[in-house]
Short mmCIF file of C-alpha atoms in Angstrom, two decimals:
data_model
loop_
_atom_site.label_atom_id
_atom_site.label_comp_id
_atom_site.label_asym_id
_atom_site.label_seq_id
_atom_site.Cartn_x
_atom_site.Cartn_y
_atom_site.Cartn_z
CA UNK A 1 14.14 -25.23 47.57
CA UNK A 2 16.02 -25.96 44.33
CA UNK A 3 17.18 -23.30 41.87
CA UNK A 4 14.33 -23.94 39.41
CA UNK A 5 11.66 -23.31 42.03
CA UNK A 6 13.47 -20.20 43.26
CA UNK A 7 13.55 -18.80 39.72
CA UNK A 8 9.90 -19.60 39.08
CA UNK A 9 8.79 -18.03 42.36
CA UNK A 10 10.83 -14.91 41.63
CA UNK A 11 8.72 -14.36 38.51
CA UNK A 12 5.45 -15.08 40.26
CA UNK A 13 4.85 -18.22 38.21
CA UNK A 14 2.96 -20.93 40.09
CA UNK A 15 4.56 -24.32 40.48
CA UNK A 16 2.58 -27.54 40.99
CA UNK A 17 1.75 -26.56 44.56
CA UNK A 18 0.58 -23.05 43.67
CA UNK A 19 -2.29 -23.00 41.19
CA UNK A 20 -4.08 -19.99 42.60
CA UNK A 21 -4.01 -18.38 39.18
CA UNK A 22 -6.70 -20.76 38.03
CA UNK A 23 -8.39 -22.19 41.09
CA UNK A 24 -9.99 -19.25 42.84
CA UNK A 25 -13.63 -18.34 43.32
CA UNK A 26 -15.16 -15.64 41.11
CA UNK A 27 -15.93 -13.54 44.19
CA UNK A 28 -12.30 -13.66 45.30
CA UNK A 29 -10.96 -13.12 41.79
CA UNK A 30 -12.92 -9.90 41.31
CA UNK A 31 -12.22 -8.55 44.80
CA UNK A 32 -10.35 -5.26 44.99
CA UNK A 33 -6.57 -5.56 44.84
CA UNK A 34 -3.82 -2.96 44.81
CA UNK A 35 -3.74 0.17 42.60
CA UNK A 36 -7.39 -0.25 41.63
CA UNK A 37 -7.11 -3.77 40.23
CA UNK A 38 -8.67 -7.05 41.26
CA UNK A 39 -7.10 -10.14 42.78
CA UNK A 40 -7.38 -11.75 39.35
CA UNK A 41 -5.53 -8.82 37.79
CA UNK A 42 -2.69 -9.24 40.26
CA UNK A 43 -2.52 -13.00 39.74
CA UNK A 44 -2.44 -12.66 35.96
CA UNK A 45 0.33 -10.08 36.15
CA UNK A 46 2.36 -12.30 38.46
CA UNK A 47 1.72 -15.37 36.32
CA UNK A 48 3.58 -13.74 33.44
CA UNK A 49 6.29 -12.27 35.63
CA UNK A 50 5.09 -8.66 35.74
CA UNK A 51 4.51 -6.26 38.63
CA UNK A 52 1.60 -3.84 38.83
CA UNK A 53 3.10 -0.38 38.28
CA UNK A 54 0.28 1.60 36.67
CA UNK A 55 -3.02 2.57 38.29
CA UNK A 56 -6.12 0.70 37.16
CA UNK A 57 -8.46 3.66 36.69
CA UNK A 58 -10.45 2.45 33.70
CA UNK A 59 -13.74 0.56 33.85
CA UNK A 60 -15.92 -0.74 31.02
CA UNK A 61 -17.51 2.53 29.89
CA UNK A 62 -14.39 4.68 30.19
CA UNK A 63 -12.26 2.27 28.17
CA UNK A 64 -15.15 1.84 25.73
CA UNK A 65 -15.06 5.60 25.19
CA UNK A 66 -11.30 5.37 24.79
CA UNK A 67 -11.48 2.68 22.08
CA UNK A 68 -14.59 3.99 20.27
CA UNK A 69 -13.15 7.49 19.98
CA UNK A 70 -9.76 6.14 18.93
CA UNK A 71 -11.31 3.98 16.19
CA UNK A 72 -13.24 7.03 14.92
CA UNK A 73 -14.93 4.85 12.31
CA UNK A 74 -17.58 7.24 11.04
CA UNK A 75 -15.22 10.20 11.42
CA UNK A 76 -12.42 8.32 9.65
CA UNK A 77 -14.67 7.59 6.69
CA UNK A 78 -14.95 11.33 6.09
CA UNK A 79 -11.19 11.81 6.23
CA UNK A 80 -10.35 8.87 3.92
CA UNK A 81 -13.44 9.16 1.69
CA UNK A 82 -11.64 10.31 -1.47
CA UNK A 83 -9.39 7.24 -1.78
CA UNK A 84 -12.25 4.74 -1.67
CA UNK A 85 -14.56 6.85 -3.83
CA UNK A 86 -12.02 7.04 -6.65
CA UNK A 87 -11.42 3.30 -6.44
CA UNK A 88 -14.80 1.61 -6.21
CA UNK A 89 -17.23 4.51 -6.15
CA UNK A 90 -20.41 4.44 -4.06
CA UNK A 91 -21.10 0.73 -4.52
CA UNK A 92 -17.47 -0.13 -3.86
CA UNK A 93 -17.52 1.83 -0.61
CA UNK A 94 -20.70 0.09 0.58
CA UNK A 95 -19.52 -3.45 -0.10
CA UNK A 96 -15.97 -2.64 0.91
CA UNK A 97 -17.21 -1.40 4.28
CA UNK A 98 -19.17 -4.61 4.89
CA UNK A 99 -16.12 -6.68 3.93
CA UNK A 100 -13.81 -4.65 6.18
CA UNK A 101 -16.28 -4.77 9.08
CA UNK A 102 -16.64 -8.55 8.95
CA UNK A 103 -12.90 -9.02 8.50
CA UNK A 104 -12.16 -6.66 11.38
CA UNK A 105 -14.60 -8.55 13.60
CA UNK A 106 -12.65 -11.76 12.92
CA UNK A 107 -9.33 -10.05 13.64
CA UNK A 108 -10.55 -8.35 16.80
CA UNK A 109 -12.24 -11.53 18.08
CA UNK A 110 -8.90 -13.35 17.70
CA UNK A 111 -7.06 -10.55 19.50
CA UNK A 112 -9.75 -10.37 22.19
CA UNK A 113 -9.33 -14.05 22.97
CA UNK A 114 -5.60 -13.60 23.45
CA UNK A 115 -6.14 -10.41 25.46
CA UNK A 116 -8.37 -12.39 27.81
CA UNK A 117 -5.69 -15.07 28.17
CA UNK A 118 -2.81 -12.62 28.62
CA UNK A 119 -4.03 -9.12 29.62
CA UNK A 120 -0.67 -7.35 29.42
CA UNK A 121 0.18 -3.95 27.96
CA UNK A 122 2.63 -5.41 25.45
CA UNK A 123 -0.25 -7.04 23.62
CA UNK A 124 0.83 -8.70 20.39
CA UNK A 125 4.49 -9.28 21.16
CA UNK A 126 3.63 -10.74 24.56
CA UNK A 127 1.19 -13.17 22.99
CA UNK A 128 3.66 -14.23 20.30
CA UNK A 129 6.30 -14.89 22.93
CA UNK A 130 3.95 -17.18 24.85
CA UNK A 131 2.30 -18.95 21.90
CA UNK A 132 5.12 -19.34 19.36
CA UNK A 133 7.26 -22.50 19.14
CA UNK A 134 10.17 -22.36 21.57
CA UNK A 135 13.03 -21.70 19.16
CA UNK A 136 11.12 -18.99 17.28
CA UNK A 137 9.39 -17.33 20.22
CA UNK A 138 12.05 -14.77 21.13
CA UNK A 139 12.77 -13.70 17.54
CA UNK A 140 9.14 -13.44 16.42
CA UNK A 141 8.19 -11.65 19.63
CA UNK A 142 10.92 -9.08 19.09
CA UNK A 143 9.95 -8.40 15.46
CA UNK A 144 6.28 -8.12 16.44
CA UNK A 145 7.18 -5.70 19.21
CA UNK A 146 9.00 -3.36 16.84
CA UNK A 147 6.20 -3.50 14.27
CA UNK A 148 3.62 -2.63 16.92
CA UNK A 149 5.72 0.23 18.29
CA UNK A 150 6.25 1.66 14.79
CA UNK A 151 2.56 1.26 13.91
CA UNK A 152 1.44 3.29 16.91
CA UNK A 153 4.10 5.96 16.44
CA UNK A 154 3.09 6.41 12.80
CA UNK A 155 -0.57 6.26 13.78
CA UNK A 156 -0.09 9.07 16.30
CA UNK A 157 1.41 11.31 13.64
CA UNK A 158 -1.18 10.47 10.98
CA UNK A 159 -4.31 10.97 13.14
CA UNK A 160 -3.14 14.28 14.60
CA UNK A 161 -2.07 15.48 11.17
CA UNK A 162 -5.51 14.66 9.75
CA UNK A 163 -7.08 16.85 12.43
CA UNK A 164 -4.64 19.66 11.61
CA UNK A 165 -5.38 19.35 7.89
CA UNK A 166 -9.13 19.54 8.53
CA UNK A 167 -8.57 22.80 10.42
CA UNK A 168 -6.82 24.20 7.35
CA UNK A 169 -9.73 22.98 5.22
CA UNK A 170 -12.14 24.90 7.46
CA UNK A 171 -10.08 28.07 6.97
CA UNK A 172 -10.15 27.58 3.18
CA UNK A 173 -13.92 27.15 3.35
CA UNK A 174 -14.40 30.50 5.06
CA UNK A 175 -11.61 32.52 3.42
CA UNK A 176 -11.36 32.12 -0.35
CA UNK A 177 -8.03 33.94 -0.50
CA UNK A 178 -6.30 31.62 1.96
CA UNK A 179 -3.77 29.23 0.43
CA UNK A 180 -2.77 26.51 2.91
CA UNK A 181 0.94 25.85 3.30
CA UNK A 182 2.74 22.85 4.76
CA UNK A 183 4.55 24.84 7.43
CA UNK A 184 1.27 26.26 8.70
CA UNK A 185 -0.15 22.75 8.87
CA UNK A 186 2.87 21.68 10.88
CA UNK A 187 2.38 24.52 13.38
CA UNK A 188 -1.28 23.56 13.83
CA UNK A 189 -0.11 19.98 14.31
CA UNK A 190 2.30 21.16 17.02
CA UNK A 191 -0.48 22.98 18.85
CA UNK A 192 -2.67 19.86 18.80
CA UNK A 193 0.18 17.65 20.03
CA UNK A 194 0.89 19.94 22.98
CA UNK A 195 -2.78 19.86 24.01
CA UNK A 196 -2.83 16.07 23.67
CA UNK A 197 0.32 15.72 25.79
CA UNK A 198 -1.13 18.05 28.43
CA UNK A 199 -4.23 15.86 28.73
CA UNK A 200 -2.12 12.68 28.86
CA UNK A 201 0.08 14.01 31.67
CA UNK A 202 -1.38 16.79 33.81
CA UNK A 203 -4.97 15.60 33.34
CA UNK A 204 -4.14 11.89 33.30
CA UNK A 205 -5.98 11.17 36.56
CA UNK A 206 -9.18 12.37 34.88
CA UNK A 207 -8.51 10.60 31.58
CA UNK A 208 -11.12 7.84 32.23
CA UNK A 209 -13.81 10.48 32.84
CA UNK A 210 -12.66 12.47 29.82
CA UNK A 211 -12.91 9.37 27.64
CA UNK A 212 -16.38 8.66 28.99
CA UNK A 213 -17.45 12.15 27.95
CA UNK A 214 -15.82 11.68 24.54
CA UNK A 215 -17.93 8.53 24.04
CA UNK A 216 -21.06 10.62 24.59
CA UNK A 217 -19.76 13.27 22.18
CA UNK A 218 -18.86 10.50 19.69
CA UNK A 219 -22.51 9.35 19.58
CA UNK A 220 -24.11 12.80 19.80
CA UNK A 221 -21.76 14.12 17.12
CA UNK A 222 -22.94 11.33 14.84
CA UNK A 223 -26.54 12.52 15.11
CA UNK A 224 -25.52 16.19 14.93
CA UNK A 225 -24.14 15.50 11.45
CA UNK A 226 -26.50 12.76 10.28
CA UNK A 227 -29.76 14.67 10.91
CA UNK A 228 -29.00 17.93 9.02
CA UNK A 229 -27.20 16.02 6.26
CA UNK A 230 -30.13 13.70 5.57
CA UNK A 231 -32.80 16.36 6.10
CA UNK A 232 -31.27 19.20 4.07
CA UNK A 233 -29.33 17.54 1.25
CA UNK A 234 -30.88 16.39 -2.05
CA UNK A 235 -30.99 12.59 -2.23
CA UNK A 236 -29.67 10.30 -4.92
CA UNK A 237 -31.26 7.04 -6.01
CA UNK A 238 -30.63 3.57 -4.64
CA UNK A 239 -29.10 2.67 -8.00
CA UNK A 240 -26.58 5.48 -7.63
CA UNK A 241 -25.50 4.14 -4.24
CA UNK A 242 -25.62 0.35 -4.55
CA UNK A 243 -24.84 -0.25 -8.24
CA UNK A 244 -22.51 2.53 -9.37
CA UNK A 245 -18.81 1.58 -9.49
CA UNK A 246 -16.03 4.04 -10.30
CA UNK A 247 -12.55 3.12 -11.52
CA UNK A 248 -10.86 6.52 -11.53
CA UNK A 249 -7.52 4.87 -10.82
CA UNK A 250 -7.70 3.26 -14.28
CA UNK A 251 -6.99 -0.23 -13.02
CA UNK A 252 -7.40 -3.23 -15.31
CA UNK A 253 -10.76 -4.20 -13.79
CA UNK A 254 -13.43 -2.90 -11.43
CA UNK A 255 -12.64 -5.79 -9.09
CA UNK A 256 -9.01 -4.75 -8.74
CA UNK A 257 -10.06 -1.14 -8.28
CA UNK A 258 -12.41 -2.25 -5.47
CA UNK A 259 -9.62 -4.07 -3.64
CA UNK A 260 -7.41 -0.98 -3.88
CA UNK A 261 -10.25 1.15 -2.53
CA UNK A 262 -11.07 -1.02 0.50
CA UNK A 263 -8.17 0.68 2.28
CA UNK A 264 -10.63 3.46 3.16
CA UNK A 265 -12.80 1.08 5.18
CA UNK A 266 -9.82 -0.85 6.53
CA UNK A 267 -8.40 2.39 7.91
CA UNK A 268 -11.72 3.17 9.60
CA UNK A 269 -11.43 0.07 11.81
CA UNK A 270 -7.75 0.27 12.80
CA UNK A 271 -6.76 0.52 16.45
CA UNK A 272 -9.04 -1.82 18.39
CA UNK A 273 -5.94 -3.34 19.98
CA UNK A 274 -5.54 -0.08 21.91
CA UNK A 275 -7.54 -1.65 24.74
CA UNK A 276 -4.93 -4.42 24.96
CA UNK A 277 -2.12 -1.91 25.47
CA UNK A 278 -4.10 -0.23 28.24
CA UNK A 279 -4.76 -3.59 29.96
CA UNK A 280 -2.63 -2.82 33.00
CA UNK A 281 -4.77 0.26 33.70
CA UNK A 282 -8.14 -1.51 33.43
CA UNK A 283 -10.08 -3.01 36.33
CA UNK A 284 -10.74 -6.75 35.77
CA UNK A 285 -8.85 -6.59 32.47
CA UNK A 286 -9.20 -10.21 31.33
CA UNK A 287 -12.98 -9.75 31.14
CA UNK A 288 -13.37 -6.05 30.35
CA UNK A 289 -10.77 -5.75 27.58
CA UNK A 290 -12.20 -8.38 25.18
CA UNK A 291 -15.77 -7.26 25.82
CA UNK A 292 -14.87 -3.63 25.12
CA UNK A 293 -13.00 -4.56 21.94
CA UNK A 294 -16.03 -6.36 20.51
CA UNK A 295 -18.50 -3.75 21.75
CA UNK A 296 -16.48 -0.91 20.23
CA UNK A 297 -16.22 -2.61 16.86
CA UNK A 298 -19.94 -3.39 16.78
CA UNK A 299 -21.00 0.12 17.83
CA UNK A 300 -18.59 1.88 15.50
CA UNK A 301 -19.51 -0.46 12.66
CA UNK A 302 -23.20 0.40 13.00
CA UNK A 303 -22.52 4.14 13.21
CA UNK A 304 -19.99 4.00 10.39
CA UNK A 305 -22.24 2.08 8.01
CA UNK A 306 -25.20 4.38 8.70
CA UNK A 307 -23.06 7.47 8.10
CA UNK A 308 -21.59 6.00 4.90
CA UNK A 309 -25.06 5.33 3.47
CA UNK A 310 -26.11 8.87 4.41
CA UNK A 311 -23.07 10.41 2.70
CA UNK A 312 -23.58 8.42 -0.48
CA UNK A 313 -27.26 9.32 -0.74
CA UNK A 314 -26.46 13.00 -0.08
CA UNK A 315 -23.43 13.49 -2.33
CA UNK A 316 -24.82 16.34 -4.38
CA UNK A 317 -22.44 17.39 -7.14
CA UNK A 318 -19.71 14.75 -7.24
CA UNK A 319 -17.45 16.87 -9.46
CA UNK A 320 -17.60 19.80 -7.03
CA UNK A 321 -16.93 17.51 -4.06
CA UNK A 322 -13.87 15.98 -5.71
CA UNK A 323 -12.53 19.36 -6.87
CA UNK A 324 -13.01 21.17 -3.55
CA UNK A 325 -10.12 23.50 -2.62
CA UNK A 326 -10.48 22.41 1.03
CA UNK A 327 -8.85 19.07 0.19
CA UNK A 328 -11.70 17.12 1.80
CA UNK A 329 -14.79 16.18 -0.27
CA UNK A 330 -16.92 15.84 2.88
CA UNK A 331 -16.57 19.58 3.59
CA UNK A 332 -18.03 20.38 0.16
CA UNK A 333 -20.80 17.81 0.77
CA UNK A 334 -21.68 19.61 4.02
CA UNK A 335 -21.65 22.95 2.20
CA UNK A 336 -23.97 21.71 -0.54
CA UNK A 337 -26.32 20.13 2.02
CA UNK A 338 -26.65 23.18 4.28
CA UNK A 339 -26.06 25.87 1.64
CA UNK A 340 -24.32 27.71 4.47
CA UNK A 341 -20.63 28.15 5.22
CA UNK A 342 -21.49 28.53 8.89
CA UNK A 343 -23.43 25.28 8.96
CA UNK A 344 -20.71 23.43 7.05
CA UNK A 345 -18.09 24.85 9.42
CA UNK A 346 -19.95 23.62 12.50
CA UNK A 347 -20.39 20.13 11.04
CA UNK A 348 -16.75 20.01 9.96
CA UNK A 349 -15.69 21.25 13.39
CA UNK A 350 -17.42 18.29 15.02
CA UNK A 351 -15.44 15.88 12.84
CA UNK A 352 -12.21 17.76 13.56
CA UNK A 353 -12.74 17.77 17.33
CA UNK A 354 -13.47 14.05 17.38
CA UNK A 355 -10.37 13.32 15.29
CA UNK A 356 -8.34 15.40 17.76
CA UNK A 357 -9.98 13.51 20.63
CA UNK A 358 -8.94 10.26 18.97
CA UNK A 359 -5.34 11.47 19.13
CA UNK A 360 -5.57 11.57 22.92
CA UNK A 361 -6.12 7.82 23.00
CA UNK A 362 -3.52 7.18 20.32
CA UNK A 363 -0.88 9.04 22.35
CA UNK A 364 -1.79 7.08 25.49
CA UNK A 365 -1.68 3.77 23.62
CA UNK A 366 1.57 4.52 21.79
CA UNK A 367 3.30 5.47 25.04
CA UNK A 368 2.08 2.34 26.88
CA UNK A 369 3.21 0.12 24.03
CA UNK A 370 6.65 1.74 23.98
CA UNK A 371 6.88 1.53 27.77
CA UNK A 372 5.92 -2.17 27.82
CA UNK A 373 8.50 -3.03 25.15
CA UNK A 374 11.15 -1.04 27.01
CA UNK A 375 10.23 -2.87 30.22
CA UNK A 376 11.33 -6.04 28.44
CA UNK A 377 14.49 -4.31 27.19
CA UNK A 378 13.29 -4.30 23.58
CA UNK A 379 14.37 -0.77 22.61
CA UNK A 380 17.42 1.46 23.15
CA UNK A 381 17.49 3.39 26.44
CA UNK A 382 15.15 0.81 27.98
CA UNK A 383 16.23 1.71 31.51
CA UNK A 384 14.71 5.16 31.11
CA UNK A 385 11.79 4.35 28.81
CA UNK A 386 10.73 1.43 30.99
CA UNK A 387 10.37 3.59 34.10
CA UNK A 388 7.10 4.65 35.67
CA UNK A 389 7.01 7.99 37.47
CA UNK A 390 6.28 7.13 41.09
CA UNK A 391 3.84 9.87 42.08
CA UNK A 392 1.86 10.02 38.83
CA UNK A 393 2.14 6.30 37.98
CA UNK A 394 2.71 7.32 34.35
CA UNK A 395 5.44 6.27 31.87
CA UNK A 396 6.52 9.89 31.42
CA UNK A 397 9.71 9.12 29.50
CA UNK A 398 7.77 7.08 26.96
CA UNK A 399 5.18 9.84 26.61
CA UNK A 400 8.03 12.30 26.01
CA UNK A 401 9.58 10.11 23.30
CA UNK A 402 6.20 9.68 21.58
CA UNK A 403 5.78 13.45 21.62
CA UNK A 404 9.23 14.16 20.20
CA UNK A 405 8.77 11.46 17.54
CA UNK A 406 5.54 13.07 16.34
CA UNK A 407 7.09 16.54 16.31
CA UNK A 408 10.09 15.33 14.30
CA UNK A 409 7.94 13.42 11.82
CA UNK A 410 5.85 16.52 11.17
CA UNK A 411 8.98 18.49 10.25
CA UNK A 412 9.44 16.14 7.29
CA UNK A 413 6.15 17.41 5.91
CA UNK A 414 7.57 20.93 5.56
CA UNK A 415 10.20 19.68 3.15
CA UNK A 416 8.17 17.00 1.38
CA UNK A 417 4.57 15.92 1.90
CA UNK A 418 5.34 12.79 -0.15
CA UNK A 419 8.09 11.77 2.27
CA UNK A 420 5.83 12.38 5.28
CA UNK A 421 2.97 10.41 3.72
CA UNK A 422 5.37 7.59 2.88
CA UNK A 423 6.43 7.26 6.50
CA UNK A 424 2.96 7.38 8.06
CA UNK A 425 1.55 5.09 5.35
CA UNK A 426 3.20 2.09 6.99
CA UNK A 427 0.55 2.27 9.72
CA UNK A 428 -1.87 -0.17 8.08
CA UNK A 429 0.75 -2.73 7.04
CA UNK A 430 2.51 -2.66 10.41
CA UNK A 431 -0.75 -3.06 12.32
CA UNK A 432 -1.92 -6.02 10.28
CA UNK A 433 1.46 -7.74 10.44
CA UNK A 434 1.36 -7.40 14.22
CA UNK A 435 -2.17 -8.86 14.19
CA UNK A 436 -1.39 -11.73 11.82
CA UNK A 437 1.66 -13.10 13.64
CA UNK A 438 0.01 -13.79 17.04
CA UNK A 439 -3.19 -15.00 15.34
CA UNK A 440 -1.14 -17.48 13.31
CA UNK A 441 0.63 -18.64 16.46
CA UNK A 442 -2.70 -19.12 18.26
CA UNK A 443 -4.11 -21.09 15.32
CA UNK A 444 -0.96 -23.22 15.20
CA UNK A 445 -1.21 -23.90 18.92
CA UNK A 446 -4.90 -24.77 18.57
CA UNK A 447 -4.42 -27.19 15.71
CA UNK A 448 -1.27 -28.81 17.05
CA UNK A 449 -1.90 -28.87 20.76
CA UNK A 450 -4.41 -27.30 23.15
CA UNK A 451 -2.69 -24.30 24.81
CA UNK A 452 -3.78 -25.57 28.24
CA UNK A 453 -1.41 -28.52 27.82
CA UNK A 454 1.44 -26.02 27.60
CA UNK A 455 0.36 -24.28 30.81
CA UNK A 456 -1.31 -21.46 28.86
CA UNK A 457 -4.80 -21.07 30.25
CA UNK A 458 -7.81 -19.71 28.41
CA UNK A 459 -9.23 -16.47 29.76
CA UNK A 460 -12.87 -15.77 30.61
CA UNK A 461 -13.54 -14.70 26.99
CA UNK A 462 -13.03 -17.55 24.52
CA UNK A 463 -14.55 -18.75 21.25
CA UNK A 464 -14.25 -22.49 21.74
CA UNK A 465 -12.59 -25.33 19.78
CA UNK A 466 -14.89 -25.12 16.73
CA UNK A 467 -15.59 -21.43 16.20
CA UNK A 468 -12.12 -20.34 17.28
CA UNK A 469 -10.07 -21.88 14.43
CA UNK A 470 -12.62 -20.73 11.82
CA UNK A 471 -12.44 -17.14 13.07
CA UNK A 472 -8.63 -17.30 13.25
CA UNK A 473 -8.41 -18.43 9.61
CA UNK A 474 -10.79 -15.66 8.49
CA UNK A 475 -8.72 -13.14 10.45
CA UNK A 476 -5.50 -14.26 8.79
CA UNK A 477 -7.00 -14.14 5.28
CA UNK A 478 -8.39 -10.66 5.87
CA UNK A 479 -5.11 -9.43 7.41
CA UNK A 480 -3.11 -10.59 4.39
CA UNK A 481 -5.55 -8.95 1.95
CA UNK A 482 -5.63 -5.68 3.89
CA UNK A 483 -1.86 -5.58 4.26
CA UNK A 484 -1.21 -6.46 0.60
CA UNK A 485 -3.48 -3.79 -0.85
CA UNK A 486 -2.29 -1.16 1.61
CA UNK A 487 0.91 -1.16 -0.47
CA UNK A 488 -0.88 -0.20 -3.70
CA UNK A 489 -0.99 3.37 -5.07
CA UNK A 490 -4.33 5.04 -5.77
CA UNK A 491 -3.80 5.06 -9.54
CA UNK A 492 -2.30 2.62 -12.04
CA UNK A 493 -0.12 5.39 -13.49
CA UNK A 494 2.16 6.60 -10.71
CA UNK A 495 4.43 9.57 -10.18
CA UNK A 496 6.84 10.40 -7.40
CA UNK A 497 4.00 12.13 -5.55
CA UNK A 498 1.33 9.44 -6.06
CA UNK A 499 3.55 6.40 -5.51
CA UNK A 500 2.79 4.41 -2.37
CA UNK A 501 6.13 3.94 -0.62
CA UNK A 502 4.73 2.01 2.34
CA UNK A 503 6.06 -1.34 1.08
CA UNK A 504 9.58 0.07 1.02
CA UNK A 505 9.25 1.64 4.47
CA UNK A 506 7.61 -1.50 5.90
CA UNK A 507 10.39 -3.66 4.48
CA UNK A 508 12.93 -1.28 5.98
CA UNK A 509 11.33 -1.65 9.41
CA UNK A 510 11.49 -5.45 9.11
CA UNK A 511 15.15 -5.36 8.07
CA UNK A 512 16.02 -2.87 10.81
CA UNK A 513 14.32 -4.97 13.50
CA UNK A 514 16.07 -8.15 12.31
CA UNK A 515 19.48 -6.45 12.33
CA UNK A 516 18.78 -4.86 15.70
CA UNK A 517 17.75 -8.26 17.04
CA UNK A 518 21.02 -9.84 15.92
CA UNK A 519 23.12 -6.97 17.29
CA UNK A 520 21.27 -6.24 20.51
CA UNK A 521 17.94 -7.95 21.03
CA UNK A 522 19.25 -11.49 20.93
CA UNK A 523 21.38 -10.78 23.97
CA UNK A 524 19.38 -8.18 25.93
CA UNK A 525 15.71 -8.72 25.13
CA UNK A 526 13.82 -10.20 28.12
CA UNK A 527 11.13 -11.96 26.11
CA UNK A 528 7.90 -12.52 28.06
CA UNK A 529 7.28 -16.14 29.00
CA UNK A 530 5.25 -18.35 31.31
CA UNK A 531 8.13 -20.53 32.41
CA UNK A 532 11.40 -18.56 32.91
CA UNK A 533 13.40 -21.77 32.37
CA UNK A 534 12.67 -21.43 28.61
CA UNK A 535 14.78 -18.29 28.58
CA UNK A 536 17.89 -20.43 28.93
CA UNK A 537 16.96 -22.79 26.07
#
């Protein structure tokens, strides 16, 4: 056998005489393989040169619970309500939500198609490596990998910190004399992180069941808040909800104010790619992952839109809601609706618990993404971070680094909340950059040459030659809009505290990853490919 065939076989890539990756019956493909996967799962891993190291414990409903709770769409609307209300008002929030939902559906459909083709934990950077033109593949893959890693690390800190801040808001609600401090918020954050890490390590074998229960709580919690809110609160008029725009940021036009405010709804749909990064722990991943991504976005969109309409009809005193000492207008809305601190506390507690539950999935996703990138030698200390603990089948070193990163980031908040917010604010821009690059590569491949001709086979979930390009274009347009306006401050007149520093931080991440690529990645990064021969080009 010649050297080329030896190299291809060593990576599990089929040559002309071995096309089992594609030509296998459905019954055989879905038969049980090793570590809880199917024969198809094993073939797809081997096709892209990867070995099965993690246990495939997740099925459709458990990973659906994972993604739905992580998205936290209706819960996230509560947390980010103020930003969108000041820039757009009730009508702006309604139409901004619809815009963000449709745009997110286009983005997630594009990602789902690639996840079905290449169900690997690296997600975006894997897809870019396979789909990008040969001379750009390694570089673009590396940059995408760093952006995705940073997005999930910042996302972990921001979601857990939101939950910690809501706890402080609940204390303010019940104790008028309490004045929240940043160091207390950091300690609460630490307590949440330790619980999250405990669940992701010692209780990891039960994580699929836990996520299934969280899905039930996610839906029941929606009704537990919706019913008393709608029943007890005074209702506004349809005109107040669907016609009233607010431009509290004093932008030059209501239209510009609306675009600035859509960040609230954009934030509420971030994170659907989490299923992609858990692909190597999902049974029959090429089918389940894309279906779960679309299901989660549809379910959360319905729940989120219904909750948004309920909030806007039940606002009560807007001035009191915006001036609440709790820091969260939704807590004051609950208080006005129930006329009871106890009732408002229970309703707020549901939101807080679900935000904390979302952090469980964010930690799991962030660690898998870091582990996958380390497996391809994309980060420093890759030998350690790319390891999987043999008995637990968990990337424990990556989980540890994610934990330490979150703890260190939270320390910044003690010294300066503006600095902390600046760092975590890159989440939206980094996510959408990591979405746009592979989507652009897929569209380029579609328009220039069918991927199948380059030995890149479509997965079970695909949109087709007509709908696919249209959806890809819509996804790119939406990603650019969302990323661009994520850089804008909430008001036209900015101070050091109100300035949005995310553009600066995002640019710094890009520059860092480029420099690191030149210094290290260009020589050490084992970019994922179909044909290992390309690595020598």
